[in-house]
Short mmCIF file of C-alpha atoms in Angstrom, two decimals:
data_model
loop_
_atom_site.label_atom_id
_atom_site.label_comp_id
_atom_site.label_asym_id
_atom_site.label_seq_id
_atom_site.Cartn_x
_atom_site.Cartn_y
_atom_site.Cartn_z
CA THR A 1 -29.71 -26.38 -19.18
CA PRO A 2 -29.36 -22.59 -19.60
CA ALA A 3 -29.72 -21.11 -23.07
CA PRO A 4 -26.48 -19.88 -24.66
CA PRO A 5 -25.84 -16.34 -23.38
CA PRO A 6 -26.11 -13.44 -25.88
CA GLU A 7 -22.77 -12.75 -27.53
CA ALA A 8 -22.69 -9.07 -26.56
CA SER A 9 -23.93 -9.47 -22.98
CA ALA A 10 -21.70 -9.15 -19.92
CA PHE A 11 -22.64 -12.71 -18.98
CA GLY A 12 -21.72 -13.90 -22.47
CA HIS A 13 -18.28 -12.31 -22.25
CA PHE A 14 -17.86 -13.73 -18.75
CA VAL A 15 -18.74 -17.26 -19.88
CA ARG A 16 -16.45 -17.13 -22.90
CA HIS A 17 -13.55 -15.63 -20.94
CA TYR A 18 -13.53 -18.57 -18.50
CA ARG A 19 -14.71 -21.12 -21.09
CA MET A 20 -17.48 -22.18 -18.74
CA GLY A 21 -19.30 -25.45 -19.10
CA VAL A 22 -23.03 -25.82 -18.48
CA ASP A 23 -22.54 -26.85 -14.84
CA GLU A 24 -20.49 -23.76 -14.07
CA GLN A 25 -23.01 -21.49 -15.78
CA ILE A 26 -25.78 -23.00 -13.64
CA LEU A 27 -23.78 -22.34 -10.47
CA VAL A 28 -23.17 -18.71 -11.41
CA LEU A 29 -26.82 -18.12 -12.31
CA LEU A 30 -27.99 -19.80 -9.11
CA ALA A 31 -25.77 -17.55 -6.99
CA LEU A 32 -26.80 -14.48 -9.01
CA ALA A 33 -30.57 -15.11 -8.79
CA PRO A 34 -31.14 -13.61 -5.28
CA HIS A 35 -29.64 -10.34 -6.53
CA VAL A 36 -31.70 -9.97 -9.72
CA GLN A 37 -34.82 -12.16 -9.55
CA PRO A 38 -35.11 -13.59 -6.03
CA GLN A 39 -38.64 -14.88 -6.66
CA LEU A 40 -37.21 -17.53 -9.01
CA LEU A 41 -35.94 -19.48 -6.01
CA ASP A 42 -39.26 -19.48 -4.12
CA VAL A 43 -39.91 -22.92 -5.62
CA PHE A 44 -37.40 -24.30 -3.10
CA PHE A 45 -39.74 -23.35 -0.24
CA GLN A 46 -41.92 -26.41 -0.98
CA LYS A 47 -42.72 -28.60 2.01
CA ASN A 48 -41.97 -32.28 2.12
CA PRO A 49 -45.40 -33.87 2.82
CA ILE A 50 -43.77 -36.71 4.72
CA THR A 51 -41.87 -34.57 7.22
CA ASP A 52 -44.01 -31.42 6.96
CA ARG A 53 -40.87 -29.30 6.58
CA GLY A 54 -38.61 -28.17 3.77
CA PHE A 55 -36.74 -30.69 1.65
CA THR A 56 -33.32 -31.25 3.24
CA GLU A 57 -31.74 -31.88 -0.16
CA PHE A 58 -32.70 -28.38 -1.32
CA GLY A 59 -30.45 -26.78 1.29
CA GLY A 60 -30.83 -23.02 1.48
CA VAL A 61 -30.86 -20.45 4.27
CA ARG A 62 -32.82 -17.32 5.13
CA GLY A 63 -31.05 -14.00 5.50
CA ARG A 64 -31.47 -11.69 8.44
CA MET A 65 -33.36 -9.17 6.29
CA HIS A 66 -33.83 -10.94 2.96
CA GLY A 67 -37.10 -12.88 3.00
CA GLY A 68 -36.35 -15.05 0.00
CA PHE A 69 -34.44 -18.30 -0.46
CA LEU A 70 -30.63 -18.00 -0.36
CA PRO A 71 -28.93 -20.98 -2.06
CA THR A 72 -26.22 -22.96 -0.30
CA GLY A 73 -23.70 -25.51 -1.49
CA GLU A 74 -26.37 -28.17 -0.95
CA THR A 75 -28.71 -26.28 -3.30
CA ALA A 76 -25.99 -26.12 -5.92
CA LEU A 77 -25.13 -29.83 -5.72
CA PHE A 78 -28.81 -30.81 -5.86
CA ALA A 79 -29.35 -28.61 -8.93
CA LEU A 80 -26.43 -30.31 -10.69
CA SER A 81 -26.88 -33.90 -9.57
CA GLY A 82 -30.41 -34.47 -8.22
CA GLY A 83 -30.25 -37.68 -6.20
CA ASP A 84 -27.25 -39.13 -8.07
CA LEU A 85 -24.58 -39.59 -5.37
CA GLU A 86 -21.77 -40.35 -7.80
CA ARG A 87 -22.46 -37.21 -9.81
CA ARG A 88 -22.81 -35.14 -6.63
CA ILE A 89 -19.33 -36.16 -5.54
CA ALA A 90 -17.97 -35.41 -9.00
CA CYS A 91 -19.55 -31.92 -8.93
CA GLU A 92 -17.86 -31.06 -5.65
CA ARG A 93 -14.72 -30.32 -7.69
CA TYR A 94 -16.21 -26.96 -8.68
CA PHE A 95 -15.57 -25.79 -5.13
CA ASP A 96 -11.99 -27.02 -4.85
CA ARG A 97 -9.35 -24.39 -4.12
CA ASP A 98 -7.66 -25.18 -7.45
CA HIS A 99 -10.77 -24.44 -9.53
CA TYR A 100 -10.79 -21.01 -11.19
CA PHE A 101 -13.88 -20.09 -9.15
CA ALA A 102 -11.65 -20.06 -6.05
CA ARG A 103 -8.40 -18.97 -7.70
CA HIS A 104 -10.00 -15.84 -9.13
CA ASP A 105 -12.37 -15.24 -6.20
CA LEU A 106 -15.47 -15.54 -8.40
CA LEU A 107 -17.76 -17.89 -6.49
CA LYS A 108 -17.46 -19.74 -3.20
CA ILE A 109 -19.31 -21.42 -0.36
CA GLU A 110 -19.18 -19.45 2.87
CA PRO A 111 -17.76 -21.41 5.82
CA PRO A 112 -20.67 -22.95 7.79
CA PRO A 113 -20.80 -22.98 11.60
CA ALA A 114 -18.37 -25.38 13.27
CA GLY A 115 -19.44 -29.01 13.03
CA GLU A 116 -21.95 -28.51 10.20
CA PRO A 117 -21.50 -30.04 6.71
CA ARG A 118 -19.22 -28.08 4.41
CA PHE A 119 -21.85 -27.57 1.72
CA SER A 120 -24.43 -26.11 4.11
CA GLY A 121 -22.67 -22.75 3.75
CA GLN A 122 -24.22 -20.06 1.54
CA LEU A 123 -23.35 -20.00 -2.17
CA VAL A 124 -21.88 -16.55 -2.82
CA LEU A 125 -20.75 -14.62 -5.89
CA SER A 126 -18.08 -11.99 -5.29
CA ASP A 127 -19.34 -8.40 -5.26
CA GLN A 128 -17.30 -7.44 -8.29
CA ILE A 129 -18.79 -10.28 -10.37
CA ILE A 130 -22.31 -9.24 -9.34
CA ASP A 131 -21.46 -5.70 -10.48
CA LEU A 132 -20.01 -6.99 -13.75
CA LEU A 133 -22.98 -9.22 -14.61
CA THR A 134 -25.65 -6.68 -13.66
CA THR A 135 -24.11 -3.37 -14.81
CA SER A 136 -21.21 -4.46 -17.07
CA VAL A 137 -18.93 -2.40 -14.82
CA ILE A 138 -16.88 -3.50 -11.83
CA LYS A 139 -17.43 -0.79 -9.22
CA LYS A 140 -14.75 0.26 -6.79
CA PRO A 141 -15.64 -1.17 -3.37
CA ASP A 142 -16.90 1.21 -0.71
CA PHE A 143 -15.63 1.12 2.85
CA SER A 144 -17.68 -1.46 4.76
CA ALA A 145 -17.43 -4.10 7.46
CA SER A 146 -16.64 -6.66 4.75
CA PHE A 147 -13.95 -4.46 3.19
CA PRO A 148 -12.53 -2.10 5.84
CA ALA A 149 -10.25 -0.18 3.48
CA ARG A 150 -10.61 3.19 1.79
CA LEU A 151 -9.56 4.23 -1.70
CA LEU A 152 -6.57 6.53 -1.29
CA ARG A 153 -6.68 9.53 -3.59
CA SER A 154 -4.20 12.31 -4.18
CA GLU A 155 -4.04 15.23 -6.58
CA MET A 156 -0.28 14.97 -6.56
CA ALA A 157 1.27 13.28 -9.59
CA TRP A 158 4.46 11.23 -9.57
CA GLY A 159 6.45 14.14 -11.02
CA ASP A 160 5.26 16.46 -8.23
CA LEU A 161 6.87 14.41 -5.46
CA VAL A 162 9.87 15.94 -3.73
CA LEU A 163 11.90 12.99 -2.45
CA ALA A 164 15.49 12.33 -1.49
CA PRO A 165 17.47 10.83 -4.41
CA SER A 166 18.08 7.64 -2.41
CA THR A 167 14.33 7.27 -1.74
CA HIS A 168 13.47 7.83 -5.39
CA GLU A 169 16.05 5.26 -6.45
CA GLN A 170 14.72 2.66 -4.02
CA LEU A 171 11.20 3.11 -5.42
CA GLN A 172 12.33 2.21 -8.93
CA GLU A 173 12.43 -1.51 -8.13
CA LEU A 174 8.79 -1.44 -7.03
CA MET A 175 7.82 0.45 -10.19
CA ALA A 176 9.71 -2.12 -12.28
CA TRP A 177 7.90 -4.99 -10.55
CA ILE A 178 4.49 -3.46 -11.31
CA ALA A 179 5.46 -2.94 -14.94
CA TYR A 180 7.17 -6.29 -15.61
CA GLU A 181 5.70 -8.75 -13.10
CA GLN A 182 3.94 -10.87 -15.73
CA THR A 183 7.01 -11.02 -17.96
CA LEU A 184 9.27 -11.94 -15.06
CA MET A 185 7.00 -14.58 -13.57
CA GLU A 186 5.49 -16.14 -16.69
CA GLU A 187 7.83 -15.63 -19.65
CA TRP A 188 11.03 -15.85 -17.63
CA GLY A 189 9.62 -18.63 -15.44
CA LEU A 190 10.51 -17.18 -12.05
CA LYS A 191 7.13 -18.20 -10.57
CA LYS A 192 8.69 -21.63 -9.96
CA ARG A 193 11.33 -20.11 -7.69
CA VAL A 194 9.91 -17.02 -5.98
CA GLN A 195 6.81 -16.23 -3.95
CA PRO A 196 4.02 -14.28 -5.69
CA GLY A 197 3.47 -10.63 -4.96
CA TYR A 198 5.68 -7.81 -3.78
CA ARG A 199 6.06 -6.53 -0.22
CA CYS A 200 7.56 -3.13 0.45
CA LEU A 201 8.25 -1.20 3.66
CA PHE A 202 8.13 2.59 3.83
CA TYR A 203 9.70 3.93 7.02
CA GLY A 204 10.61 7.36 8.28
CA PRO A 205 9.39 10.18 10.54
CA PRO A 206 5.81 11.48 10.26
CA GLY A 207 5.16 13.89 7.42
CA THR A 208 7.95 12.67 5.14
CA GLY A 209 5.64 11.60 2.31
CA LYS A 210 4.98 7.90 2.82
CA THR A 211 1.22 8.04 2.24
CA VAL A 212 1.27 10.55 -0.62
CA THR A 213 4.02 8.53 -2.33
CA ALA A 214 1.88 5.37 -2.19
CA ALA A 215 -1.02 7.26 -3.80
CA ALA A 216 1.17 8.87 -6.49
CA LEU A 217 2.91 5.58 -7.24
CA ALA A 218 -0.41 3.80 -7.76
CA CYS A 219 -1.62 6.64 -10.01
CA GLN A 220 1.58 6.41 -12.07
CA ALA A 221 1.08 2.64 -12.45
CA GLY A 222 -2.60 3.01 -13.38
CA MET A 223 -3.74 1.13 -10.27
CA ASP A 224 -5.86 1.87 -7.22
CA VAL A 225 -4.42 1.88 -3.72
CA TYR A 226 -6.56 1.05 -0.68
CA ARG A 227 -5.58 2.22 2.77
CA VAL A 228 -6.53 -0.37 5.37
CA ASP A 229 -8.40 1.04 8.36
CA LEU A 230 -6.59 -0.61 11.26
CA ALA A 231 -9.10 0.68 13.82
CA THR A 232 -11.75 -1.44 12.10
CA VAL A 233 -9.52 -4.43 11.40
CA VAL A 234 -7.94 -5.01 14.80
CA SER A 235 -10.30 -6.72 17.24
CA LYS A 236 -9.95 -7.78 20.86
CA TYR A 237 -11.89 -10.95 20.11
CA ILE A 238 -9.84 -14.02 19.29
CA GLY A 239 -9.76 -14.79 15.59
CA GLU A 240 -11.64 -11.66 14.48
CA THR A 241 -8.55 -9.75 13.33
CA GLU A 242 -7.52 -12.64 11.08
CA LYS A 243 -11.06 -12.87 9.63
CA ASN A 244 -11.13 -9.14 8.91
CA LEU A 245 -7.76 -9.30 7.18
CA GLU A 246 -8.72 -12.37 5.20
CA ARG A 247 -11.71 -10.50 3.76
CA ILE A 248 -9.44 -7.64 2.73
CA PHE A 249 -6.83 -9.88 1.10
CA GLU A 250 -9.45 -11.92 -0.77
CA ARG A 251 -11.21 -8.85 -2.15
CA ALA A 252 -8.00 -7.01 -2.98
CA GLN A 253 -6.66 -10.03 -4.87
CA SER A 254 -9.42 -9.74 -7.46
CA LEU A 255 -9.15 -5.93 -7.70
CA ASN A 256 -5.51 -5.87 -8.82
CA CYS A 257 -4.84 -3.03 -6.40
CA ILE A 258 -2.15 -1.98 -3.94
CA LEU A 259 -2.85 -2.53 -0.24
CA PHE A 260 -1.42 0.18 2.01
CA PHE A 261 -1.08 -0.47 5.75
CA ASP A 262 -0.34 2.84 7.48
CA GLU A 263 1.26 2.54 10.93
CA GLY A 264 1.80 -1.11 10.06
CA ASP A 265 3.58 -1.88 13.34
CA ALA A 266 0.12 -1.91 14.98
CA LEU A 267 -0.51 -5.18 13.12
CA PHE A 268 2.96 -6.44 12.30
CA GLY A 269 4.75 -5.66 15.54
CA LYS A 270 7.31 -7.78 17.32
CA ARG A 271 6.27 -11.01 18.96
CA THR A 272 6.62 -11.17 22.73
CA ASN A 273 7.67 -13.75 25.26
CA VAL A 274 4.67 -15.88 26.19
CA SER A 275 3.52 -15.21 29.76
CA ASP A 276 -0.23 -15.78 29.39
CA ALA A 277 -2.93 -16.81 26.94
CA HIS A 278 -3.18 -13.28 25.55
CA ASP A 279 0.53 -13.28 24.58
CA ARG A 280 0.13 -16.69 22.98
CA TYR A 281 -2.81 -15.47 20.89
CA ALA A 282 -0.98 -12.26 19.88
CA ASN A 283 1.95 -14.34 18.64
CA GLN A 284 -0.39 -16.64 16.72
CA GLU A 285 -1.93 -13.57 15.10
CA VAL A 286 1.49 -12.32 13.94
CA ALA A 287 2.35 -15.81 12.65
CA TYR A 288 -0.88 -15.86 10.64
CA LEU A 289 -0.10 -12.45 9.16
CA LEU A 290 3.38 -13.60 8.19
CA GLN A 291 1.93 -16.52 6.24
CA ARG A 292 -0.94 -14.55 4.70
CA ILE A 293 1.04 -11.58 3.50
CA GLU A 294 3.61 -13.92 1.96
CA ASN A 295 0.90 -15.74 -0.03
CA TYR A 296 -0.76 -12.57 -1.28
CA ALA A 297 -0.06 -12.24 -5.00
CA GLY A 298 -0.47 -8.46 -5.14
CA VAL A 299 1.52 -5.44 -3.97
CA VAL A 300 1.52 -4.63 -0.24
CA ILE A 301 3.06 -1.47 1.21
CA LEU A 302 3.55 -1.16 4.97
CA ALA A 303 4.34 2.25 6.43
CA THR A 304 5.80 2.85 9.86
CA ASN A 305 7.54 5.68 11.67
CA TYR A 306 9.97 3.28 13.34
CA LYS A 307 11.42 0.32 11.49
CA SER A 308 12.65 -1.21 14.75
CA ASN A 309 9.05 -1.80 15.88
CA LEU A 310 8.45 -4.47 13.23
CA ASP A 311 8.91 -8.18 13.78
CA GLU A 312 12.21 -9.40 12.33
CA ALA A 313 10.44 -12.19 10.44
CA PHE A 314 8.51 -9.53 8.52
CA MET A 315 11.68 -7.65 7.69
CA ARG A 316 13.08 -10.72 5.91
CA ARG A 317 9.97 -10.94 3.75
CA PHE A 318 10.16 -7.44 2.29
CA GLN A 319 11.48 -7.17 -1.25
CA ALA A 320 12.27 -3.49 -0.69
CA ILE A 321 12.78 -1.30 2.37
CA VAL A 322 12.46 2.39 1.47
CA HIS A 323 13.67 5.10 3.84
CA PHE A 324 11.85 8.46 3.91
CA PRO A 325 14.22 10.82 5.77
CA ILE A 326 13.59 14.37 6.93
CA PRO A 327 14.36 16.48 3.82
CA ASP A 328 17.72 18.24 3.67
CA ASP A 329 18.21 21.96 2.99
CA ASP A 330 17.87 21.68 -0.79
CA LEU A 331 14.74 19.50 -0.63
CA ARG A 332 13.17 21.81 1.95
CA TYR A 333 13.84 24.76 -0.34
CA ARG A 334 12.10 22.96 -3.22
CA LEU A 335 9.17 22.15 -0.95
CA TRP A 336 8.85 25.75 0.23
CA THR A 337 9.01 27.22 -3.26
CA GLN A 338 6.65 24.67 -4.85
CA SER A 339 4.02 24.48 -2.12
CA PHE A 340 2.54 27.97 -2.01
CA PRO A 341 -0.38 28.57 -4.42
CA ASP A 342 0.53 30.29 -7.69
CA VAL A 343 -1.81 33.18 -6.89
CA CYS A 344 0.28 34.11 -3.85
CA GLU A 345 3.04 36.71 -3.76
CA MET A 346 5.97 36.63 -1.34
CA ALA A 347 6.71 39.74 0.68
CA ALA A 348 10.15 41.24 0.04
CA SER A 349 11.26 40.20 3.53
CA VAL A 350 10.69 36.48 2.82
CA ASP A 351 13.97 34.64 2.18
CA MET A 352 12.98 31.07 1.32
CA ARG A 353 16.54 29.81 1.10
CA GLN A 354 17.33 31.06 4.60
CA ILE A 355 14.08 29.63 6.00
CA ALA A 356 14.82 26.23 4.45
CA GLN A 357 18.37 26.17 5.84
CA LYS A 358 17.46 27.31 9.34
CA HIS A 359 14.34 25.26 10.14
CA GLU A 360 14.30 21.48 9.91
CA LEU A 361 10.76 20.48 9.04
CA SER A 362 9.22 17.51 7.28
CA GLY A 363 7.24 17.92 4.08
CA GLY A 364 4.02 17.54 6.05
CA GLY A 365 5.16 20.22 8.49
CA ILE A 366 5.98 22.62 5.67
CA MET A 367 2.52 22.07 4.17
CA ASN A 368 0.94 22.91 7.54
CA VAL A 369 2.89 26.19 7.60
CA VAL A 370 1.87 26.93 3.99
CA ARG A 371 -1.78 26.38 4.90
CA TYR A 372 -1.55 28.61 7.98
CA ALA A 373 0.28 31.45 6.21
CA SER A 374 -2.14 31.33 3.26
CA LEU A 375 -5.15 31.51 5.62
CA MET A 376 -3.63 34.51 7.40
CA ALA A 377 -3.21 36.28 4.05
CA LEU A 378 -6.84 35.57 3.16
CA ARG A 379 -7.95 36.99 6.51
CA ARG A 380 -6.19 40.23 5.55
CA LYS A 381 -7.93 40.04 2.16
CA SER A 382 -4.47 39.91 0.61
CA ARG A 383 -2.44 37.61 -1.62
CA VAL A 384 0.85 38.59 -0.05
CA ILE A 385 2.52 36.06 2.26
CA GLU A 386 4.27 37.86 5.10
CA VAL A 387 7.37 36.55 6.84
CA LEU A 388 5.61 36.91 10.23
CA ASP A 389 2.90 34.46 9.13
CA ILE A 390 5.51 31.92 7.98
CA MET A 391 7.53 32.24 11.20
CA THR A 392 4.40 31.93 13.34
CA GLY A 393 3.45 28.78 11.40
CA ILE A 394 6.95 27.35 11.87
CA ARG A 395 6.80 28.09 15.60
CA ARG A 396 3.49 26.22 15.83
CA GLU A 397 4.96 23.18 14.03
CA LEU A 398 8.09 23.10 16.18
CA HIS A 399 5.96 23.36 19.32
CA LYS A 400 4.23 20.09 18.37
CA ASP A 401 7.58 18.30 18.74
CA GLY A 402 8.57 20.19 21.88
CA ARG A 403 11.01 22.40 19.96
CA THR A 404 11.35 26.18 19.84
CA LEU A 405 12.66 28.69 17.34
#
């Protein structure tokens, strides 16, 4: 039986928060041991003198690089029940999906290879709980194979965004959900009638502000937003894409963050008519994503340049569909006047209003022109932005789309 944890310790707070019993504390400490004092588990390396091998009831696995004993579900059940079969079966409830260990992604048993007993999988604490118990701080996850998503950062605040009035209005519902989700679901009792989470689609041409809006929105709400790296997630091997996504959803659930899928049609595209095994698998993958994204209790934003590329079943599951159009004359004028650095001066020949009216560019395109014109001024060792530099930058942007001045 573990001693009562110190009141002021991270473990003490953790135990009291979840009102943990002795069994649950033992499970957490057992899973934590390889990370803080791995030698404590060396006792499980004893050999059974009858079979001249390890004790089967101890369970345990060896890592690829870790030389110590890694506990499994079998180790956990033996620690709690010894040889008492009735108590062992009773203790299995700690690994049920309804237990708070699973619901809050605190502790779990990794799936074992096909055909092997369920409890032969490794006993694992989530990374954020390891951080909490060892450093008292939950660190933001780094990009890795187990979490192929990157923290999206932007210096632009919510008030700096230049968006069409219709776009801004559509975003208000998402902001309201983030602010009042708990009240709506718990106090007003809507969790009995609606699915958890909020799914939102951002669509519009490239450079219209979809990504920067997601970052600014998260900053305004006091949340983090993680951009999923689709190149790492999507795999040609059957079942791997689903596994990669499952890891992301599980980790994101405990982080209380926004998941942002840029170019989401690469994952959530239309299903096709089945002509071979590959088509059948692709459709199964989309069906899995439909179910998984609907069960995710957090905020998911999908961005795409073309709304028509998405599967219709996904469209029905979005709570909001936000259009990011090419900015009109007035918005382009605001973008032009707000985007140049304050240290710059405009040459007398620069007429921003005329430039905004004459040249249809996205916000991203305007920023590319601003960057080019500013660099040209620096090359001249000047702070004056010349009209020739702006027009050359515009010509370069139009050329990308096959257009001319």
